[in-house]
mmCIF file with all atom_site columns, C-alpha atoms in Angstrom:
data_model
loop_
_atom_site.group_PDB
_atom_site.id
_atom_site.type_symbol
_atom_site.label_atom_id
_atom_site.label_alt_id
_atom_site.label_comp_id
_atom_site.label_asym_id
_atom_site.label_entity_id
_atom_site.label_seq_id
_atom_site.pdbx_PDB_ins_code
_atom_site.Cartn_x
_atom_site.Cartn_y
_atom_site.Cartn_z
_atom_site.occupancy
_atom_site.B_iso_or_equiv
_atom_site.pdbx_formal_charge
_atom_site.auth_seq_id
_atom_site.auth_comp_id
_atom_site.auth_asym_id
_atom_site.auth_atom_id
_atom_site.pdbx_PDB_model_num
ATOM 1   C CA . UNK O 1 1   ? 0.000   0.000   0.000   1.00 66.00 ? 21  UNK O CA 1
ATOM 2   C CA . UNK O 1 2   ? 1.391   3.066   -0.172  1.00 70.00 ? 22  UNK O CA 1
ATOM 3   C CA . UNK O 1 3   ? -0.795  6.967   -0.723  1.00 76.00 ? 23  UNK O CA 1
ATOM 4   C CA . UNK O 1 4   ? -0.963  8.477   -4.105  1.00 79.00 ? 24  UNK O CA 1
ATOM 5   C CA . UNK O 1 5   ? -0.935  12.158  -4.535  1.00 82.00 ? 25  UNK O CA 1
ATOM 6   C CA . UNK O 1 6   ? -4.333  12.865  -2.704  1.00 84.00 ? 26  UNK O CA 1
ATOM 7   C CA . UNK O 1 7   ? -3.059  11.150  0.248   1.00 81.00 ? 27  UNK O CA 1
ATOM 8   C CA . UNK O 1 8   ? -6.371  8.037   -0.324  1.00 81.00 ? 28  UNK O CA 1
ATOM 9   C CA . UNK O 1 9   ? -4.098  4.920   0.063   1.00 80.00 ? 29  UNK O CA 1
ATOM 10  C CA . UNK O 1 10  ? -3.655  2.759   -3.000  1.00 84.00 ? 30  UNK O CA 1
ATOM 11  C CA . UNK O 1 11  ? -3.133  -1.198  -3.037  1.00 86.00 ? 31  UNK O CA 1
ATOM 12  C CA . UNK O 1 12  ? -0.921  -3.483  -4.111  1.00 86.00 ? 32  UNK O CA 1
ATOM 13  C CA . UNK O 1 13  ? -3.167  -6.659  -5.706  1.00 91.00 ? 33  UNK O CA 1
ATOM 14  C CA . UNK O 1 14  ? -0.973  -9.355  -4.415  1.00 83.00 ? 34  UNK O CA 1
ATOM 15  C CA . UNK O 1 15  ? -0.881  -7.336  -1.108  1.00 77.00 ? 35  UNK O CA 1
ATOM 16  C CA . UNK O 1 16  ? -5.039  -9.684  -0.858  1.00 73.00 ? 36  UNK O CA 1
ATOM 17  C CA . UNK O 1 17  ? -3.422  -12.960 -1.275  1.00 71.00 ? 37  UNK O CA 1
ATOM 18  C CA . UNK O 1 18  ? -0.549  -12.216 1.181   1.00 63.00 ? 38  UNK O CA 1
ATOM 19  C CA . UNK O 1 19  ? -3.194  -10.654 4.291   1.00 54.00 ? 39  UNK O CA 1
ATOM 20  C CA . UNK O 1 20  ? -5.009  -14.163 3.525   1.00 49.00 ? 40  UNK O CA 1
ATOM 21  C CA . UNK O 1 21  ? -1.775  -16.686 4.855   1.00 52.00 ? 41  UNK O CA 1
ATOM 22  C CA . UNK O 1 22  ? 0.451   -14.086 6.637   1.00 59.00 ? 42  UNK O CA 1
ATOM 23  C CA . UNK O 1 23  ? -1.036  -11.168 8.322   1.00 58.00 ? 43  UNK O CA 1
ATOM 24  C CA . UNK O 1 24  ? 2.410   -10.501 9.872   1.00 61.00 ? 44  UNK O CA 1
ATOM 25  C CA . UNK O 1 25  ? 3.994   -10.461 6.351   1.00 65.00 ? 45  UNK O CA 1
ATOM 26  C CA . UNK O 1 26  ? 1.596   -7.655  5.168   1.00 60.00 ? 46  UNK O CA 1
ATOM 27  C CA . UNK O 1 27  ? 2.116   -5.815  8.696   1.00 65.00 ? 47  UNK O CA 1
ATOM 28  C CA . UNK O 1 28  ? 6.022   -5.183  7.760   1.00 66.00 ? 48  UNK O CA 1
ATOM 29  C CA . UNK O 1 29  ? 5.709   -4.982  4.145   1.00 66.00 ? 49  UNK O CA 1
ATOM 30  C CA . UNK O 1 30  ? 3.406   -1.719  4.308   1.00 65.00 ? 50  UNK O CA 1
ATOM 31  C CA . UNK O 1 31  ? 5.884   -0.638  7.200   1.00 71.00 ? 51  UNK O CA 1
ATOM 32  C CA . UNK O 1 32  ? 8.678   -0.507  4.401   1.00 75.00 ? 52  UNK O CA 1
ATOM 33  C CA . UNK O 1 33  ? 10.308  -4.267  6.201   1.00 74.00 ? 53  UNK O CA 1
ATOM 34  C CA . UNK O 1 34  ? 11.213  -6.369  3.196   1.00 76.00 ? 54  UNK O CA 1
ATOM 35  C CA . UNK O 1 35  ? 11.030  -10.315 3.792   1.00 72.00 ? 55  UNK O CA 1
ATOM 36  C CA . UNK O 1 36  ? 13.251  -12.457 1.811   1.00 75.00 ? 56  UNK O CA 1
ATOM 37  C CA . UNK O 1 37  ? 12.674  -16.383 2.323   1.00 76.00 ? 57  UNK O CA 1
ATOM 38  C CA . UNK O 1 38  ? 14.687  -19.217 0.432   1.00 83.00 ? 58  UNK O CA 1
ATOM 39  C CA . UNK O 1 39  ? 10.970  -20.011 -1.193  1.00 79.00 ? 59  UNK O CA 1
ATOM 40  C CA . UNK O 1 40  ? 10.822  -16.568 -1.851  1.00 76.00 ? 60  UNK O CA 1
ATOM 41  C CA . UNK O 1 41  ? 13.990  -16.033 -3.952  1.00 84.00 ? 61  UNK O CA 1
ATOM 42  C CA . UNK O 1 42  ? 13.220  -19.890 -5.518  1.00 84.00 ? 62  UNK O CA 1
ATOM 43  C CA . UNK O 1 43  ? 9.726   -18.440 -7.135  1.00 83.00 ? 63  UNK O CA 1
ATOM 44  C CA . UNK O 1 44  ? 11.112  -15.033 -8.211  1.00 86.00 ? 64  UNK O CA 1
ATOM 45  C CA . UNK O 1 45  ? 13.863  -17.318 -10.121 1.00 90.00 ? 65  UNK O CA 1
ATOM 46  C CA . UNK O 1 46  ? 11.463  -19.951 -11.745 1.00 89.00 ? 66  UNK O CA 1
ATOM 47  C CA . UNK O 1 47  ? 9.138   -16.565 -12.357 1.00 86.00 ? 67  UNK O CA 1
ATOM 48  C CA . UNK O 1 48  ? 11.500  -15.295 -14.240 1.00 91.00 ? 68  UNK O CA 1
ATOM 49  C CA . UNK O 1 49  ? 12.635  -18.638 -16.119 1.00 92.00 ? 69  UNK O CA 1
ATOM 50  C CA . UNK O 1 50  ? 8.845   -18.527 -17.523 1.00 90.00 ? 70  UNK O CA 1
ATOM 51  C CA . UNK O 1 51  ? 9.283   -14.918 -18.540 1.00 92.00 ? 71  UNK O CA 1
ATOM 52  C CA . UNK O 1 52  ? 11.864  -15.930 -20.654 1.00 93.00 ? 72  UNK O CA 1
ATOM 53  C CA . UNK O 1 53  ? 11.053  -19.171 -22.278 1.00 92.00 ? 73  UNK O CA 1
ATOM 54  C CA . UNK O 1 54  ? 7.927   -16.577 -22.737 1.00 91.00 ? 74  UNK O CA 1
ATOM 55  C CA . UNK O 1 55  ? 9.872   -14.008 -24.692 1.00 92.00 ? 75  UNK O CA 1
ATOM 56  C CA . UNK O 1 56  ? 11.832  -16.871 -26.384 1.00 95.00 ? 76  UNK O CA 1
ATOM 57  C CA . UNK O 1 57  ? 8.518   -18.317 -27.995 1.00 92.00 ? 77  UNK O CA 1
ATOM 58  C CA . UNK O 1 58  ? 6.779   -15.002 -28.736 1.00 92.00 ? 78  UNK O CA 1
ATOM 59  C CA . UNK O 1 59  ? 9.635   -12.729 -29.922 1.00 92.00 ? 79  UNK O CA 1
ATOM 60  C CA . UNK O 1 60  ? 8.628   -13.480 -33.781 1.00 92.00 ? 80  UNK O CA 1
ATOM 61  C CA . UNK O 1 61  ? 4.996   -11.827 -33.185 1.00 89.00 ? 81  UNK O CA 1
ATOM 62  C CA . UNK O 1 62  ? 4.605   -8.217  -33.486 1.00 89.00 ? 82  UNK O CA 1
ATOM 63  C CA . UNK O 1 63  ? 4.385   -6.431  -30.080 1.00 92.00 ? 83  UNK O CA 1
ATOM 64  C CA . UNK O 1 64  ? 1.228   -4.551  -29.793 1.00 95.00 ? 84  UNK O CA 1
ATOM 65  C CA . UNK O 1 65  ? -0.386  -2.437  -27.067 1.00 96.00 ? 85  UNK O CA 1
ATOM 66  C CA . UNK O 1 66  ? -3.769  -3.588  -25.020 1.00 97.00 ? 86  UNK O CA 1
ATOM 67  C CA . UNK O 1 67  ? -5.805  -0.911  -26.746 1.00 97.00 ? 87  UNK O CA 1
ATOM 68  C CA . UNK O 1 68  ? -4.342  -2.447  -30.037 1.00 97.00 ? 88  UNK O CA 1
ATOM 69  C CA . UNK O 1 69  ? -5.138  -5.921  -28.744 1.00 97.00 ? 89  UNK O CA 1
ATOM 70  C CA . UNK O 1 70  ? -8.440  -5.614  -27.897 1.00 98.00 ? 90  UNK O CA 1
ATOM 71  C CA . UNK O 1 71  ? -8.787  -4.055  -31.301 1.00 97.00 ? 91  UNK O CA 1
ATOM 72  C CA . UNK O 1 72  ? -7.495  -6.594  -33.392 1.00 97.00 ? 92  UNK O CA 1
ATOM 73  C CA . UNK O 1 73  ? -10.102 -9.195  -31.824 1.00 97.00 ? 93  UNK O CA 1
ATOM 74  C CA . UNK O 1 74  ? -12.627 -7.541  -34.136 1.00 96.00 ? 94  UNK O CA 1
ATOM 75  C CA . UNK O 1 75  ? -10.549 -8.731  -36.711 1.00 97.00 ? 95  UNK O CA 1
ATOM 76  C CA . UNK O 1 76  ? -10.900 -12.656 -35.051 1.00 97.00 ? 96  UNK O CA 1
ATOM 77  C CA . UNK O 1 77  ? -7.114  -11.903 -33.855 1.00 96.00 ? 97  UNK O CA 1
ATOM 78  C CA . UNK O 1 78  ? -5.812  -13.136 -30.442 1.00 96.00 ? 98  UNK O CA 1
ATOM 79  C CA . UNK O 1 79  ? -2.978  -11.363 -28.326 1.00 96.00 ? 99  UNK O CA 1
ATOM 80  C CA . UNK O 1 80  ? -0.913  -12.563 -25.471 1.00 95.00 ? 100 UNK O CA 1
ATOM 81  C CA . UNK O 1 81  ? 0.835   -10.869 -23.345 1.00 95.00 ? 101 UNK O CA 1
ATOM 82  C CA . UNK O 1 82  ? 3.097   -11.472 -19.886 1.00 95.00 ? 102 UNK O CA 1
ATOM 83  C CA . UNK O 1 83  ? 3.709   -8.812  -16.820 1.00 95.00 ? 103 UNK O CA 1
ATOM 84  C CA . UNK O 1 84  ? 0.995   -6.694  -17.829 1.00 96.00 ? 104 UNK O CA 1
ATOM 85  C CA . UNK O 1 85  ? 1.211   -3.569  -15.054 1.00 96.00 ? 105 UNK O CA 1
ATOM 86  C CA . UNK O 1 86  ? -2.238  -2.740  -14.291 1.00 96.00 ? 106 UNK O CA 1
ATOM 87  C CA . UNK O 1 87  ? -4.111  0.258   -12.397 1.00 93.00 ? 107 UNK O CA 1
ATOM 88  C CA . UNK O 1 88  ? -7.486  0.905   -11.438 1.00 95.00 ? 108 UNK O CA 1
ATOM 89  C CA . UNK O 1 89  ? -7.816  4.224   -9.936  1.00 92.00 ? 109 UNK O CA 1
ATOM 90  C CA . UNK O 1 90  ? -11.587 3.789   -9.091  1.00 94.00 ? 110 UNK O CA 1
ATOM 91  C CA . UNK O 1 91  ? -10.666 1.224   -6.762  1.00 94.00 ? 111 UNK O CA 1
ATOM 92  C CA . UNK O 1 92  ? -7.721  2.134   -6.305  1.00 93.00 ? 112 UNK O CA 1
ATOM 93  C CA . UNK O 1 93  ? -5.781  -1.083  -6.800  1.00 94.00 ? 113 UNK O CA 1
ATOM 94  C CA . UNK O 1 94  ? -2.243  -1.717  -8.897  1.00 94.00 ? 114 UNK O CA 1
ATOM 95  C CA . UNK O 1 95  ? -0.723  -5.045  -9.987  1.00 95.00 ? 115 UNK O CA 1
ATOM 96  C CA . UNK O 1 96  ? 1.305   -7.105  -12.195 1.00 95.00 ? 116 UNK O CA 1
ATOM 97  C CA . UNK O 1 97  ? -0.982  -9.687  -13.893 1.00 97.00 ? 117 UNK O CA 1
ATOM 98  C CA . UNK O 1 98  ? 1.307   -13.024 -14.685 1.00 96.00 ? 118 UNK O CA 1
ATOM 99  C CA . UNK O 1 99  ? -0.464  -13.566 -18.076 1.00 96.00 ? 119 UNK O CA 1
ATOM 100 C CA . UNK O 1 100 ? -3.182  -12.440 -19.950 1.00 97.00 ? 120 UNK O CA 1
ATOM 101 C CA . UNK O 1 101 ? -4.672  -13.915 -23.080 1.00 97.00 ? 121 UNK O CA 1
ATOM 102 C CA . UNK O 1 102 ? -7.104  -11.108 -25.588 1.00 98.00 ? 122 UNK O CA 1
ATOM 103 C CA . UNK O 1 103 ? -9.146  -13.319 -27.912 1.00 98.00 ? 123 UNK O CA 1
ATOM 104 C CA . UNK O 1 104 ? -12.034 -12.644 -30.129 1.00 98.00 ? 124 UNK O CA 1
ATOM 105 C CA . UNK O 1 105 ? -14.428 -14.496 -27.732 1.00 98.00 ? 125 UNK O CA 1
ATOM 106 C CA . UNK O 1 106 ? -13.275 -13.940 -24.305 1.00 98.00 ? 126 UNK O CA 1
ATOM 107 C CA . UNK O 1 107 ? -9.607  -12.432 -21.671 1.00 98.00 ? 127 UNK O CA 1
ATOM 108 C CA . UNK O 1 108 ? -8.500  -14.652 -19.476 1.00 98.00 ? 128 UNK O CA 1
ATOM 109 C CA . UNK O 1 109 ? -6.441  -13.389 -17.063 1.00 98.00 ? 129 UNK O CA 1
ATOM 110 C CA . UNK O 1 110 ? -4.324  -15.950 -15.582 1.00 97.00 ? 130 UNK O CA 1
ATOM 111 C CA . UNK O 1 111 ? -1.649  -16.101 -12.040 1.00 95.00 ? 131 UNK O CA 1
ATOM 112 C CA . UNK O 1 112 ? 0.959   -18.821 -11.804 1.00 93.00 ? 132 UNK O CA 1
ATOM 113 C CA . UNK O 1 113 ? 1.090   -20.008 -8.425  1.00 92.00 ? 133 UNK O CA 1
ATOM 114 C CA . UNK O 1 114 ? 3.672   -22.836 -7.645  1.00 90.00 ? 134 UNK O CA 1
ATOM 115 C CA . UNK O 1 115 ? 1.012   -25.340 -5.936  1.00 90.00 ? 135 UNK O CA 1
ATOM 116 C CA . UNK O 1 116 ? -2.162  -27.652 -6.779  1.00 93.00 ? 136 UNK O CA 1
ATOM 117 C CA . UNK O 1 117 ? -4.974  -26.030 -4.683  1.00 93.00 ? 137 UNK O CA 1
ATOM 118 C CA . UNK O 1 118 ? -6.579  -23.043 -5.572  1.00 93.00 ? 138 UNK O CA 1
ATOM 119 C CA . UNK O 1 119 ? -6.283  -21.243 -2.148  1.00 90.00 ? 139 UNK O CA 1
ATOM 120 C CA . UNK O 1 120 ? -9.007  -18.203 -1.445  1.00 90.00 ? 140 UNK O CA 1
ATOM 121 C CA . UNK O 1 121 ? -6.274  -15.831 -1.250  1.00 87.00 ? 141 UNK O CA 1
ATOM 122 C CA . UNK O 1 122 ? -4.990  -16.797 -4.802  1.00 91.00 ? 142 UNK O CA 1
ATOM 123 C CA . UNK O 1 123 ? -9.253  -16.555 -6.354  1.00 94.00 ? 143 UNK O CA 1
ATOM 124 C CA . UNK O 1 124 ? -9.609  -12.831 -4.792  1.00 92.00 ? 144 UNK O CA 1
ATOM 125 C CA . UNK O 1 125 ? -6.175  -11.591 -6.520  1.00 93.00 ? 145 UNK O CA 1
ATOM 126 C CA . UNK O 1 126 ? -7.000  -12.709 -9.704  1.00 95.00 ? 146 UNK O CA 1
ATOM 127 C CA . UNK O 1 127 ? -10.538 -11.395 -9.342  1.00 96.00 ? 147 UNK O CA 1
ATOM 128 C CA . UNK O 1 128 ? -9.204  -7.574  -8.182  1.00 96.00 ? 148 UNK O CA 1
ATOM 129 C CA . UNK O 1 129 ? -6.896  -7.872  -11.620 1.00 97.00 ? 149 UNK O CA 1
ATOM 130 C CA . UNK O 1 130 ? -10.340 -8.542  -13.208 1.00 97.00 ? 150 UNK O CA 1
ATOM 131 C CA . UNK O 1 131 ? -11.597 -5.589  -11.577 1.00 97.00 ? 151 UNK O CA 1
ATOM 132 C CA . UNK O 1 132 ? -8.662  -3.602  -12.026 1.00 97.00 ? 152 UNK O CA 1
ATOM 133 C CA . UNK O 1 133 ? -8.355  -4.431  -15.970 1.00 98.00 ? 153 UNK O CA 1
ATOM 134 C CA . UNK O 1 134 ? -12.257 -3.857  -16.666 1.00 97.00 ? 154 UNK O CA 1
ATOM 135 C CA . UNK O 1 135 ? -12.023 -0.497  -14.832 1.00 97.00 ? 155 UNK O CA 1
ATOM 136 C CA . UNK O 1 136 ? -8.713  0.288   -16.681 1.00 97.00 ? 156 UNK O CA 1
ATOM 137 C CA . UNK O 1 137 ? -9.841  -0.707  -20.166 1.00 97.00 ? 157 UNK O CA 1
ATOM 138 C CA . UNK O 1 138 ? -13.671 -0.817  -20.428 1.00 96.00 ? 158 UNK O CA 1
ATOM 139 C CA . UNK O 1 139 ? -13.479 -4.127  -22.679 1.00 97.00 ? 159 UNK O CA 1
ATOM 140 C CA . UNK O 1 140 ? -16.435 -5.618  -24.059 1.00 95.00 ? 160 UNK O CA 1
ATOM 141 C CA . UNK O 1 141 ? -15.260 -8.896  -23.574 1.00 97.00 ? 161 UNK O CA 1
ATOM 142 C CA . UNK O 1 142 ? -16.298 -11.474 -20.872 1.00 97.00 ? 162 UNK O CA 1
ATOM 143 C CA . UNK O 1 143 ? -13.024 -11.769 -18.329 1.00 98.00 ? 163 UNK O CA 1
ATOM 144 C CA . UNK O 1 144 ? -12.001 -14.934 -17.323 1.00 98.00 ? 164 UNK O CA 1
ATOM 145 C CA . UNK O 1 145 ? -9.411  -15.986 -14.658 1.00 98.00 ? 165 UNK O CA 1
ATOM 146 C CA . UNK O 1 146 ? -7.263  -19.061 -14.191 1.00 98.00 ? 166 UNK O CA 1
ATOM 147 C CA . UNK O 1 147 ? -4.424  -20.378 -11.623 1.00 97.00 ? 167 UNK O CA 1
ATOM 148 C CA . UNK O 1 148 ? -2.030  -22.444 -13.327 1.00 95.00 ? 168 UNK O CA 1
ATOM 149 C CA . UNK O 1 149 ? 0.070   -24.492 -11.569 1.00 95.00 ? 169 UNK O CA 1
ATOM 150 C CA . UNK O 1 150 ? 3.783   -22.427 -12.030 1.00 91.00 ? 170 UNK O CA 1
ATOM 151 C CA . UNK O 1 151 ? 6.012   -25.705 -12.671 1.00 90.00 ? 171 UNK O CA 1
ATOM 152 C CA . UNK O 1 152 ? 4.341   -28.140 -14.666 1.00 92.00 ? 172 UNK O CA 1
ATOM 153 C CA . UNK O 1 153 ? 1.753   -25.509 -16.648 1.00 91.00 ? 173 UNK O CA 1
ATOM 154 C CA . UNK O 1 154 ? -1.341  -27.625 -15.552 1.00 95.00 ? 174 UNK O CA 1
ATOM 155 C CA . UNK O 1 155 ? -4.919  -25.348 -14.988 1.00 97.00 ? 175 UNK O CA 1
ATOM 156 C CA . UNK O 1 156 ? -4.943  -25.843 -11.044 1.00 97.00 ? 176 UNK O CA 1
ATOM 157 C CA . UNK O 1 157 ? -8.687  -23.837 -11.195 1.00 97.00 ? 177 UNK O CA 1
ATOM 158 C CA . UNK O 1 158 ? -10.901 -21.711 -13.730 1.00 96.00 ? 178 UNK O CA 1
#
């Protein structure tokens, strides 16, 4: 969390799935106390892994913007994207959605998380980068959301 310009406090998505296993973790993150665990440093590392391979596979398709993306659907043309920064300042809310798929029928927004349940914590970030990309946008498209399971690429929940 930290205040934008008006002084109204503005939140950090993930900042929902953290207050939902570690209360304590939130507490010294909006005092400015980083945590670093082994787990921690592991994920950012295998985050980053996907990134690339993502790059690797996509870097012969034109890069586009979202406006342009959402565009192109009219023309039955899909976009992908990874690390989409997002911002809703309705509700106030920022983030950094893992994946996000424009097609002509539907977005699906989708989180890697490196386990096989779908914990609450995980279901209310993906729905506030939802909220946060249908305030940001205005698309006309349905919005989907999906947890996929970070090291073997299996759905976990939809």
């Amino acid at each position: 969390m930290f205040l934008n310009k008006q002084g109204l406090p503005v939140f950090s998505i993930s900042e929902f799935n953290i207050q939902a296993y570690c209360e304590v973790q939130l507490k010294y993150r909006w005092q400015g106390i980083k945590i670093t665990t082994e787990k921690m440093i592991k994920g950012t590392i295998k985050h980053k892994k996907i990134e690339n391979i993502f790059k690797e596979q996509t870097k012969h398709l034109p890069e586009v913007s979202v406006e342009q993306a959402l565009e192109l659907t009219k023309q039955g043309i899909s976009s992908i994207a990874r690390e989409l920064r997002i911002m809703s300042k309705t509700f106030r809310l920022r983030g950094i959605i893992d994946q996000i798929e424009i097609t002509p029928e539907r977005i699906i927004i989708l989180d890697d998380k490196p386990s096989d349940k779908a914990y609450l914590g995980s279901k209310i970030q993906l729905f506030m980068y939802a909220l946060a990309f249908k305030d940001f946008y205005r698309p006309d498209l349905s919005i989907s959301v999906k947890i996929r399971h970070r090291d073997n690429g299996n759905t976990v929940w939809e």
